[in-house]
Amino acid sequence: WRMSNILGIEREEPYCDNVAGLVKNAIEKCVEAAPGLKSRSEEATRAIMEGLILAGLCIGLAGHSRPASGSEHQISHYIEMKFLENNIDTKWLHGNKVGVGTLMIIEAYDFLFKKSLNQIKSSGKYLEFDIEKWRERIKDGFGNLAGEIFRLKEQDILVEKVDRQERMDLIDENWTTLKQDCYEVLPSPDVLREILKDTGAIYSPKQLDIDKELFRETMTLCKEVQHRYGIMQLLEDLGMLEEAVDYIVDKYYGV
């Protein structure tokens, strides 16, 4: 949400510092309560319930779901869609998938912002975009829904080099702010993994019974589920999406 605000890309979901601050307070309470969730302590349960209620109120105040739904939810939505499509009956609930998705998205942030933007620019990969490859991926991943995805996303795809250069210039101009406001405020993947373990939650896509190729597909296509800018779209704009996905897939499934 903050990323799209910094880049000025999405204006139909206006950003509000006050609402974002309320969500951050709720997150802090939930993180503090995390160790008590395994034993279902009253204090921990109260903190989670207060966080959920506050998140709902923030959605109402903002007028959209951005305060409580980011790229991690796009991962969850895609997995749930594929499970329904293939009649897979799973014991894992929405929150389990969002928890795993949150860790995967933080892995994506960590992959990107530990790199030098100058090196990314010098590679020139960001200037190229294979629209036909993108369309084929959409058809393979979304099947009968592909037409809806094309209508939702195709108008915003940057194909021409001049447009992709303009996007790079915009990212370059705001890189320091993006890093400070969208990455440095996040826990590391290791810290979040331990928080999930402390609660007794699952923390790996393998635990969701997702095979390696479905996971790769999920990480590549999850951003297409919504018309909403996030880290996976930023990676694609920088020509880094496939490299980032390969890194995360190999980390959790092995080379």
XYZ file of C-alpha atoms in Angstrom:
255
model
C 0.000 0.000 0.000
C 2.781 2.381 0.949
C 4.812 1.296 -2.089
C 2.108 2.278 -4.557
C 1.718 5.559 -2.666
C 5.440 6.350 -2.920
C 5.468 5.618 -6.639
C 2.144 7.376 -7.247
C 0.962 4.432 -9.335
C -2.455 3.701 -7.792
C -4.711 6.553 -6.834
C -8.042 4.720 -6.457
C -6.873 3.328 -3.088
C -5.639 6.477 -1.286
C -3.010 5.994 1.389
C -3.610 7.251 4.932
C -0.800 7.500 7.481
C -3.252 7.448 10.387
C -4.907 4.228 9.245
C -1.525 2.651 8.508
C -0.396 3.631 12.008
C -3.388 1.906 13.582
C -2.599 -1.284 11.672
C 1.051 -1.133 12.757
C -0.051 -0.862 16.406
C -2.277 -3.915 15.982
C 0.612 -5.848 14.409
C 2.930 -4.987 17.293
C 0.393 -6.275 19.827
C -0.056 -9.503 17.880
C 3.695 -10.072 17.608
C 4.118 -9.527 21.360
C 1.302 -12.006 22.013
C 2.584 -14.633 19.557
C 4.382 -16.908 22.070
C 1.161 -17.243 24.099
C -0.925 -18.418 21.170
C 0.375 -21.985 21.317
C -1.145 -22.388 24.776
C -4.238 -20.342 23.836
C -3.608 -17.934 26.693
C -6.386 -15.436 27.366
C -4.035 -12.470 26.945
C -2.772 -13.677 23.560
C -6.269 -14.487 22.324
C -7.475 -11.037 23.354
C -4.598 -9.346 21.488
C -5.356 -11.297 18.293
C -9.088 -10.546 18.503
C -8.408 -6.843 19.085
C -6.036 -6.861 16.112
C -8.640 -8.488 13.880
C -11.337 -6.018 14.920
C -9.008 -3.058 14.438
C -7.968 -4.331 11.000
C -11.636 -4.531 10.018
C -12.256 -1.008 11.243
C -9.232 0.229 9.281
C -10.624 -1.333 6.118
C -13.849 0.573 6.747
C -12.002 3.828 7.389
C -9.855 3.461 4.258
C -12.736 2.311 2.057
C -10.742 -0.624 0.665
C -8.925 -3.706 1.955
C -5.358 -2.431 1.567
C -4.796 -1.947 5.342
C -5.161 -5.693 5.959
C -4.520 -7.304 2.588
C -1.282 -7.091 0.653
C 0.781 -9.331 -1.605
C 0.611 -12.152 0.951
C -3.151 -12.367 0.358
C -2.590 -12.610 -3.385
C -0.551 -15.758 -2.704
C -3.323 -17.150 -0.536
C -6.015 -16.312 -3.104
C -4.099 -18.026 -5.897
C -3.502 -21.184 -3.860
C -7.158 -21.308 -2.817
C -8.241 -20.852 -6.419
C -6.037 -23.745 -7.574
C -7.262 -25.978 -4.734
C -10.881 -25.297 -5.713
C -10.118 -25.836 -9.390
C -8.562 -29.226 -8.669
C -11.082 -30.264 -5.966
C -8.349 -30.439 -3.347
C -9.832 -30.725 0.135
C -7.298 -29.371 2.603
C -7.256 -28.951 6.361
C -5.356 -25.670 6.044
C -7.409 -22.525 6.527
C -7.076 -19.103 4.937
C -4.919 -17.830 7.800
C -2.430 -20.665 7.351
C -1.980 -19.749 3.710
C -1.674 -16.033 4.525
C 0.951 -16.797 7.178
C 3.047 -18.786 4.703
C 2.396 -16.117 2.065
C 3.632 -13.385 4.411
C 6.945 -15.184 4.872
C 7.297 -15.722 1.115
C 6.658 -12.037 0.405
C 9.233 -10.979 2.986
C 11.664 -13.334 1.240
C 10.907 -11.421 -1.984
C 11.570 -8.066 -0.296
C 14.784 -9.428 1.197
C 15.951 -10.748 -2.170
C 15.404 -7.428 -3.929
C 16.511 -4.823 -1.416
C 19.785 -6.546 -0.605
C 20.770 -5.929 -4.221
C 22.242 -2.805 -5.760
C 19.811 -0.879 -7.930
C 22.750 0.338 -10.026
C 23.649 -3.265 -10.862
C 20.017 -4.012 -11.741
C 19.970 -0.984 -14.032
C 23.293 -1.826 -15.654
C 22.046 -5.312 -16.592
C 19.370 -3.738 -18.804
C 17.006 -6.698 -18.184
C 14.269 -4.353 -17.020
C 13.890 -2.986 -20.556
C 12.613 -6.282 -21.958
C 9.140 -7.732 -21.458
C 7.788 -10.733 -23.363
C 4.056 -10.024 -23.601
C 3.348 -13.319 -25.362
C 5.089 -15.288 -22.613
C 3.023 -13.348 -20.057
C -0.214 -14.152 -21.923
C 0.654 -17.860 -22.128
C 1.360 -17.959 -18.407
C -2.017 -16.349 -17.701
C -3.798 -18.877 -19.935
C -2.006 -21.818 -18.311
C -2.519 -20.568 -14.769
C -6.018 -19.111 -14.864
C -7.670 -21.257 -17.522
C -11.232 -20.090 -18.176
C -10.591 -16.968 -16.101
C -7.738 -15.815 -18.351
C -9.974 -13.382 -20.259
C -10.943 -11.649 -17.008
C -7.285 -11.356 -15.997
C -6.394 -9.856 -19.382
C -9.143 -7.251 -18.978
C -8.002 -6.511 -15.437
C -4.264 -6.221 -16.018
C -3.302 -5.917 -19.687
C -3.831 -2.146 -19.946
C -1.179 -1.580 -17.272
C 1.477 -3.912 -18.678
C 4.593 -2.021 -19.706
C 5.811 -3.500 -22.977
C 7.605 -0.685 -24.796
C 11.166 0.118 -23.775
C 10.405 3.806 -23.344
C 7.624 2.995 -20.861
C 9.784 0.542 -18.972
C 12.576 3.102 -18.777
C 10.147 5.668 -17.371
C 9.107 3.177 -14.693
C 12.743 2.490 -13.856
C 13.427 6.211 -13.580
C 10.477 6.512 -11.180
C 11.730 3.599 -9.079
C 15.290 4.980 -9.113
C 14.074 8.387 -7.954
C 12.227 6.819 -5.012
C 14.502 3.875 -4.229
C 15.787 5.175 -0.892
C 12.265 5.909 0.352
C 11.013 2.528 -0.864
C 13.832 0.802 0.996
C 13.295 2.748 4.208
C 9.490 2.698 4.319
C 8.686 -0.668 2.727
C 11.641 -2.931 3.547
C 13.558 -1.776 6.598
C 10.365 -1.758 8.698
C 9.836 -5.489 8.051
C 11.149 -8.357 10.163
C 13.752 -10.539 8.501
C 12.591 -13.886 7.071
C 14.393 -15.645 9.943
C 12.612 -13.554 12.583
C 9.175 -14.067 11.035
C 9.827 -17.796 10.655
C 10.549 -18.003 14.390
C 7.396 -16.018 15.218
C 5.327 -18.484 13.200
C 7.064 -21.422 14.885
C 6.412 -19.888 18.324
C 2.690 -19.816 17.640
C 2.679 -23.418 16.431
C 1.817 -22.199 12.923
C 3.108 -23.634 9.678
C 5.771 -21.651 7.845
C 6.596 -23.474 4.607
C 4.651 -23.973 1.365
C 5.619 -27.649 1.598
C 3.475 -27.891 4.729
C 0.492 -26.728 2.670
C 1.019 -29.801 0.465
C 1.901 -27.618 -2.526
C 4.381 -29.167 -4.928
C 7.374 -27.299 -6.263
C 5.889 -26.373 -9.642
C 2.582 -25.141 -8.209
C 4.547 -23.021 -5.767
C 6.641 -21.574 -8.613
C 3.442 -20.842 -10.546
C 1.884 -19.243 -7.480
C 4.815 -16.906 -6.855
C 4.951 -15.938 -10.539
C 1.231 -15.329 -11.085
C -0.128 -14.272 -7.686
C 0.209 -10.575 -8.549
C -2.289 -11.008 -11.391
C -5.119 -11.866 -8.980
C -5.780 -8.194 -8.210
C -5.249 -4.796 -9.759
C -2.946 -3.832 -6.922
C 0.726 -2.842 -6.991
C 3.113 -4.734 -4.726
C 6.562 -6.271 -4.413
C 6.010 -8.923 -7.095
C 5.020 -6.278 -9.646
C 8.014 -4.179 -8.625
C 10.235 -7.200 -9.280
C 8.691 -7.618 -12.728
C 9.166 -3.922 -13.507
C 12.852 -4.368 -12.653
C 13.203 -7.503 -14.796
C 13.869 -9.506 -11.622
C 10.686 -11.557 -11.154
C 11.899 -14.909 -12.479
C 15.224 -14.629 -10.654
C 13.448 -13.827 -7.377
C 10.975 -16.681 -7.799
C 13.806 -19.129 -8.564
C 15.646 -17.992 -5.427
C 12.608 -18.482 -3.160
C 11.585 -21.800 -4.745
C 15.112 -23.197 -4.396
C 15.327 -22.006 -0.788
C 12.155 -23.844 0.260
C 12.228 -26.837 -2.086
C 15.891 -27.308 -2.893
C 17.687 -26.892 -6.212
